[in-house]
């Protein structure tokens, strides 16, 4: 009889449930539950998520981020974390972020905290945690079928619908870039534009495995990036089996896109190919010299590029640019509207 024999666990479960539907977000949790499990109420294979006291402690230890558990059709229950005030910014500037394989939502969260202070004060960030990729996550159930990239991209719209958000700016890194691109292609009316890092629209050649190894090595020294290797392997397997979308870019992308790639990344050619496929005037590309991973190696340049991109769409006009990005920009249109010629810069943007 849990109600009488373990009332503390019942209380903690009630709070977890409430925070999962956006209530009582400021109430701190006491991760005391053991040998427990949480389900969103479905018997479907893809809608079960289990928790342990260790996972709960790491996953929910920050009460400043509102946590929502949202069911995505064909994908299961997905955790999203809100950085900023939902009610204040719901109809304003909202960013939707998706992380890379071998990484966690904490990568984007930390980037926002340390490099996007001006934007953070004027916007809401919704960080999507791909299933089983939260810091400290328990093993996914054996009967869980990990979602394919197509389904993740297609059904991310449920996050917007659940939170009643009309449009977002998509931010994606690596595998997250591919997912956010698919989201924009499936739901162009729900995005202002998308900003991606080291993106690819072709089938896998297996090159990302080296990147995963580097991320896993880095995660060992940073608890916030502690990932479950079994779950990562499931994400990696589906990413490796992704379908090509490059042939659909010209037909389905009718919104602004900014592609960023590190010059030392293996995805420069892929990003260039995407850039060439996009409709003229919609897509721009920034190549950052001397780095492979712009989000971690040159976060200030990424921050400045995000602001430049937003202001090119008429968003966040009152924030002053620091003009700190150095590298090269090539464009079939331009970030600044009205400039249609192709250009390449080796100077400050």
Coordinates of C-alpha atoms in Angstrom, one line a residue:
X1 CA 0.0 0.0 0.0
X2 CA 2.2 2.9 -1.2
X3 CA -0.1 5.6 0.2
X4 CA 0.4 4.3 3.8
X5 CA 3.7 2.4 3.6
X6 CA 5.8 4.9 1.4
X7 CA 4.0 8.3 1.5
X8 CA 7.2 10.2 0.7
X9 CA 7.5 8.3 -2.6
X10 CA 3.8 9.1 -3.4
X11 CA 4.4 12.7 -2.6
X12 CA 7.4 12.8 -4.9
X13 CA 5.6 11.0 -7.7
X14 CA 2.7 13.5 -7.5
X15 CA 5.1 16.4 -7.8
X16 CA 6.9 14.8 -10.7
X17 CA 3.5 14.2 -12.4
X18 CA 2.5 17.8 -11.9
X19 CA 5.8 19.2 -13.2
X20 CA 5.5 17.0 -16.2
X21 CA 2.3 18.8 -17.2
X22 CA 3.7 22.2 -16.5
X23 CA 2.4 22.8 -12.9
X24 CA 4.3 23.7 -9.7
X25 CA 7.5 24.2 -11.7
X26 CA 9.2 26.2 -8.9
X27 CA 8.7 23.4 -6.3
X28 CA 12.1 21.7 -5.7
X29 CA 12.2 18.0 -5.9
X30 CA 13.7 15.6 -3.3
X31 CA 14.9 12.7 -5.3
X32 CA 14.2 10.0 -2.8
X33 CA 12.4 7.4 -4.8
X34 CA 13.9 4.0 -5.4
X35 CA 12.9 1.0 -7.3
X36 CA 10.1 3.0 -8.9
X37 CA 8.9 3.6 -12.4
X38 CA 7.0 6.3 -14.2
X39 CA 4.7 5.9 -17.2
X40 CA 2.6 8.5 -19.0
X41 CA -0.3 6.1 -18.8
X42 CA -0.1 4.3 -22.0
X43 CA 0.5 0.6 -22.6
X44 CA 2.0 1.3 -26.0
X45 CA 5.6 0.2 -26.5
X46 CA 6.9 3.7 -27.3
X47 CA 5.3 5.6 -24.5
X48 CA 6.9 4.0 -21.5
X49 CA 9.8 5.7 -19.6
X50 CA 11.4 4.4 -16.5
X51 CA 13.2 6.3 -13.8
X52 CA 15.5 5.5 -10.9
X53 CA 16.5 7.6 -8.0
X54 CA 19.9 8.3 -9.7
X55 CA 18.3 9.5 -12.9
X56 CA 15.7 11.6 -11.1
X57 CA 18.3 13.3 -9.1
X58 CA 20.4 14.3 -12.1
X59 CA 17.5 15.0 -14.4
X60 CA 15.4 17.2 -12.2
X61 CA 18.0 18.8 -9.9
X62 CA 17.6 22.3 -11.5
X63 CA 14.2 23.8 -10.5
X64 CA 14.8 26.9 -12.7
X65 CA 13.9 24.9 -15.8
X66 CA 10.2 24.0 -16.2
X67 CA 10.0 20.4 -17.3
X68 CA 7.3 19.0 -19.6
X69 CA 6.8 15.4 -20.7
X70 CA 5.1 15.5 -24.1
X71 CA 4.0 12.5 -26.1
X72 CA 5.1 12.5 -29.7
X73 CA 3.2 10.2 -32.0
X74 CA 5.5 7.3 -33.1
X75 CA 8.3 8.6 -30.8
X76 CA 7.1 8.1 -27.3
X77 CA 7.3 10.5 -24.4
X78 CA 9.8 13.2 -24.8
X79 CA 11.2 15.6 -22.1
X80 CA 11.4 19.3 -22.9
X81 CA 12.9 21.9 -20.7
X82 CA 11.9 25.5 -20.8
X83 CA 14.5 28.2 -20.2
X84 CA 12.6 31.5 -19.9
X85 CA 9.0 32.5 -19.2
X86 CA 6.4 30.7 -21.3
X87 CA 3.5 33.1 -20.6
X88 CA 5.7 36.1 -21.3
X89 CA 7.2 34.9 -24.5
X90 CA 4.7 32.5 -26.0
X91 CA 3.7 34.8 -28.8
X92 CA 7.1 36.4 -29.1
X93 CA 10.6 35.0 -29.9
X94 CA 10.8 31.3 -29.1
X95 CA 13.7 29.0 -29.9
X96 CA 13.4 25.2 -30.2
X97 CA 16.7 23.4 -29.8
X98 CA 17.7 19.8 -30.6
X99 CA 21.0 18.4 -29.5
X100 CA 23.5 16.1 -31.3
X101 CA 23.9 12.4 -30.9
X102 CA 26.2 11.7 -28.0
X103 CA 25.1 14.9 -26.4
X104 CA 22.3 16.2 -24.1
X105 CA 20.0 19.2 -24.1
X106 CA 22.4 20.7 -21.5
X107 CA 24.7 21.7 -24.3
X108 CA 22.3 24.2 -25.7
X109 CA 21.1 25.2 -22.2
X110 CA 24.7 26.0 -21.1
X111 CA 25.4 27.8 -24.4
X112 CA 22.4 30.1 -23.7
X113 CA 23.4 30.8 -20.1
X114 CA 26.9 31.7 -21.0
X115 CA 26.7 33.3 -24.5
X116 CA 23.1 34.5 -25.1
X117 CA 22.4 36.7 -22.1
X118 CA 20.9 39.6 -24.1
X119 CA 18.7 37.2 -26.1
X120 CA 17.8 35.1 -23.1
X121 CA 16.2 38.1 -21.4
X122 CA 14.0 38.7 -24.4
X123 CA 13.1 35.1 -25.5
X124 CA 12.1 31.6 -24.5
X125 CA 14.2 28.5 -25.2
X126 CA 12.6 25.1 -25.5
X127 CA 15.2 22.4 -25.2
X128 CA 14.2 19.0 -26.5
X129 CA 15.8 15.9 -25.0
X130 CA 15.8 13.1 -27.5
X131 CA 14.4 9.9 -25.8
X132 CA 16.8 8.4 -23.3
X133 CA 19.5 11.1 -23.9
X134 CA 18.9 13.2 -20.7
X135 CA 21.8 13.5 -18.3
X136 CA 21.9 10.4 -16.0
X137 CA 19.0 8.7 -17.9
X138 CA 18.2 5.1 -17.1
X139 CA 18.3 2.4 -19.8
X140 CA 15.5 2.6 -22.2
X141 CA 13.0 -0.3 -21.9
X142 CA 13.9 -3.3 -23.9
X143 CA 10.6 -3.1 -25.8
X144 CA 11.1 0.6 -26.7
X145 CA 11.4 1.2 -30.4
X146 CA 13.7 4.2 -30.9
X147 CA 12.1 6.7 -33.3
X148 CA 13.6 7.3 -36.7
X149 CA 14.8 10.8 -37.7
X150 CA 11.8 11.4 -40.0
X151 CA 9.3 10.7 -37.2
X152 CA 11.1 13.0 -34.7
X153 CA 11.2 15.8 -37.2
X154 CA 7.6 15.4 -38.2
X155 CA 6.2 15.1 -34.7
X156 CA 8.1 17.9 -32.9
X157 CA 5.1 20.0 -33.8
X158 CA 3.4 18.4 -30.8
X159 CA 5.7 20.3 -28.5
X160 CA 4.5 23.6 -30.0
X161 CA 0.9 22.5 -29.9
X162 CA 1.2 21.3 -26.3
X163 CA 2.7 24.6 -25.2
X164 CA 0.4 26.7 -27.5
X165 CA 3.3 28.3 -29.3
X166 CA 2.6 29.5 -32.9
X167 CA 6.1 29.8 -34.4
X168 CA 9.7 29.1 -33.4
X169 CA 13.3 29.6 -34.6
X170 CA 14.8 26.2 -34.8
X171 CA 18.4 25.5 -33.5
X172 CA 20.0 22.2 -34.2
X173 CA 23.5 20.8 -33.9
X174 CA 24.7 17.7 -35.7
X175 CA 22.0 15.0 -35.6
X176 CA 19.8 17.7 -34.1
X177 CA 20.4 19.9 -37.1
X178 CA 19.0 17.1 -39.3
X179 CA 16.0 16.7 -37.1
X180 CA 15.2 20.4 -36.9
X181 CA 15.6 20.7 -40.7
X182 CA 13.0 17.9 -41.1
X183 CA 10.7 19.7 -38.7
X184 CA 10.9 22.9 -40.7
X185 CA 10.3 21.1 -44.0
X186 CA 7.2 19.3 -42.5
X187 CA 5.8 22.4 -40.8
X188 CA 7.1 25.5 -42.6
X189 CA 4.3 27.7 -41.2
X190 CA 5.5 27.0 -37.7
X191 CA 9.0 28.3 -38.1
X192 CA 10.4 31.8 -38.6
X193 CA 13.6 30.1 -39.8
X194 CA 16.2 27.5 -38.7
X195 CA 19.8 27.8 -37.8
X196 CA 21.9 24.6 -38.0
X197 CA 25.5 23.6 -37.2
X198 CA 27.3 20.8 -39.1
X199 CA 24.2 19.8 -40.9
X200 CA 23.7 17.1 -43.5
X201 CA 20.8 16.1 -45.7
X202 CA 22.3 12.9 -47.2
X203 CA 22.4 9.3 -46.1
X204 CA 25.0 8.4 -43.5
X205 CA 28.5 7.5 -44.4
X206 CA 29.3 6.6 -40.8
X207 CA 31.5 9.6 -40.2
X208 CA 29.7 10.8 -37.1
X209 CA 31.0 7.9 -35.0
X210 CA 34.3 9.7 -34.4
X211 CA 32.4 12.7 -33.2
X212 CA 30.4 10.5 -30.8
X213 CA 33.6 9.1 -29.3
X214 CA 34.9 12.6 -28.7
X215 CA 31.7 13.7 -27.1
X216 CA 31.6 10.7 -24.8
X217 CA 35.1 11.3 -23.7
X218 CA 34.3 14.9 -22.9
X219 CA 31.2 13.9 -21.0
X220 CA 33.2 11.9 -18.5
X221 CA 34.6 15.2 -17.1
X222 CA 31.2 17.0 -17.0
X223 CA 28.4 15.5 -15.0
X224 CA 25.8 17.7 -16.8
X225 CA 26.7 15.9 -20.0
X226 CA 26.7 12.4 -18.5
X227 CA 24.9 10.2 -21.1
X228 CA 23.7 6.6 -21.1
X229 CA 25.9 4.9 -23.6
X230 CA 23.3 2.2 -24.4
X231 CA 20.7 4.8 -25.2
X232 CA 23.3 6.8 -27.2
X233 CA 24.0 3.7 -29.3
X234 CA 20.2 3.4 -30.1
X235 CA 20.1 7.1 -31.2
X236 CA 23.3 6.6 -33.3
X237 CA 21.8 3.6 -35.0
X238 CA 18.7 5.4 -36.1
X239 CA 20.8 8.5 -37.2
X240 CA 23.0 6.2 -39.2
X241 CA 19.9 4.8 -41.0
X242 CA 18.4 8.2 -41.8
X243 CA 16.9 8.8 -45.2
X244 CA 18.1 11.5 -47.6
X245 CA 16.2 14.8 -47.7
X246 CA 18.5 16.8 -49.9
X247 CA 16.3 16.2 -53.0
X248 CA 13.3 17.9 -51.1
X249 CA 15.1 21.0 -49.8
X250 CA 14.3 23.1 -52.9
X251 CA 10.6 22.1 -52.8
X252 CA 9.9 22.2 -49.1
X253 CA 12.1 25.0 -47.7
X254 CA 10.3 28.3 -48.0
X255 CA 11.7 29.9 -44.8
X256 CA 15.0 31.4 -43.9
X257 CA 17.9 29.1 -43.2
X258 CA 21.4 29.8 -41.8
X259 CA 23.9 26.9 -42.1
X260 CA 27.1 27.0 -40.0
X261 CA 29.9 24.5 -40.3
X262 CA 33.4 24.3 -38.8
X263 CA 36.0 24.3 -41.5
X264 CA 37.7 21.2 -39.9
X265 CA 34.4 19.4 -39.7
X266 CA 33.7 16.4 -42.0
X267 CA 30.4 18.1 -42.8
X268 CA 31.6 21.2 -44.7
X269 CA 30.9 19.6 -48.1
X270 CA 27.5 18.3 -46.9
X271 CA 26.6 21.8 -45.7
X272 CA 27.8 23.3 -49.0
X273 CA 25.6 20.8 -50.9
X274 CA 22.6 21.8 -48.8
X275 CA 23.3 25.5 -49.5
X276 CA 23.4 24.9 -53.2
X277 CA 20.1 23.1 -53.2
X278 CA 18.1 25.8 -51.3
X279 CA 16.1 28.4 -53.1
X280 CA 18.1 31.6 -53.8
X281 CA 17.4 34.3 -51.2
X282 CA 16.5 32.0 -48.4
X283 CA 19.7 30.2 -47.4
X284 CA 23.1 31.6 -46.1
X285 CA 26.1 29.7 -45.0
X286 CA 28.9 30.6 -42.5
X287 CA 32.1 28.6 -42.4
X288 CA 34.1 29.0 -39.2
X289 CA 37.8 28.6 -39.6
X290 CA 40.1 26.4 -37.5
X291 CA 37.3 24.5 -35.7
X292 CA 35.3 21.3 -36.0
X293 CA 32.6 22.0 -33.5
X294 CA 31.5 25.7 -33.5
X295 CA 29.0 25.3 -30.6
X296 CA 31.7 24.3 -28.2
X297 CA 34.9 25.7 -29.7
X298 CA 33.6 29.2 -30.8
X299 CA 30.4 29.8 -28.9
X300 CA 30.7 33.6 -29.2
X301 CA 30.6 33.3 -33.0
X302 CA 27.6 31.1 -32.8
X303 CA 25.8 33.5 -30.5
X304 CA 26.6 36.4 -32.8
X305 CA 25.4 34.4 -35.9
X306 CA 22.1 33.6 -34.2
X307 CA 21.5 37.2 -33.4
X308 CA 22.5 38.2 -36.9
X309 CA 20.1 35.6 -38.3
X310 CA 17.2 36.8 -36.1
X311 CA 17.7 40.4 -36.9
X312 CA 17.7 39.5 -40.6
X313 CA 14.2 38.2 -40.1
X314 CA 13.1 41.4 -38.2
X315 CA 13.4 39.8 -34.7
X316 CA 15.2 41.2 -31.6
X317 CA 16.0 44.5 -33.4
X318 CA 17.0 46.3 -30.2
X319 CA 19.9 44.1 -29.3
X320 CA 23.3 45.5 -30.3
X321 CA 25.6 43.2 -32.2
X322 CA 29.1 42.7 -30.9
X323 CA 30.5 42.1 -34.4
X324 CA 32.8 39.4 -33.1
X325 CA 32.3 36.7 -35.7
X326 CA 35.3 36.0 -37.9
X327 CA 35.4 33.5 -40.6
X328 CA 33.7 33.2 -44.0
X329 CA 30.2 33.7 -45.2
X330 CA 29.0 32.5 -48.5
X331 CA 25.4 33.1 -49.5
X332 CA 23.0 32.5 -52.4
X333 CA 21.0 35.2 -50.8
X334 CA 22.1 37.0 -47.7
X335 CA 21.2 37.2 -44.1
X336 CA 20.4 40.8 -44.6
X337 CA 17.3 41.1 -46.8
X338 CA 17.6 42.6 -50.2
X339 CA 21.3 41.5 -50.8
X340 CA 21.0 38.8 -53.4
X341 CA 24.5 38.5 -54.7
X342 CA 26.9 35.7 -53.7
X343 CA 29.6 36.7 -51.3
X344 CA 32.6 35.4 -49.3
X345 CA 34.0 37.3 -46.4
X346 CA 37.2 36.7 -44.5
X347 CA 36.5 39.6 -42.2
X348 CA 34.3 40.5 -39.4
X349 CA 30.6 40.2 -40.2

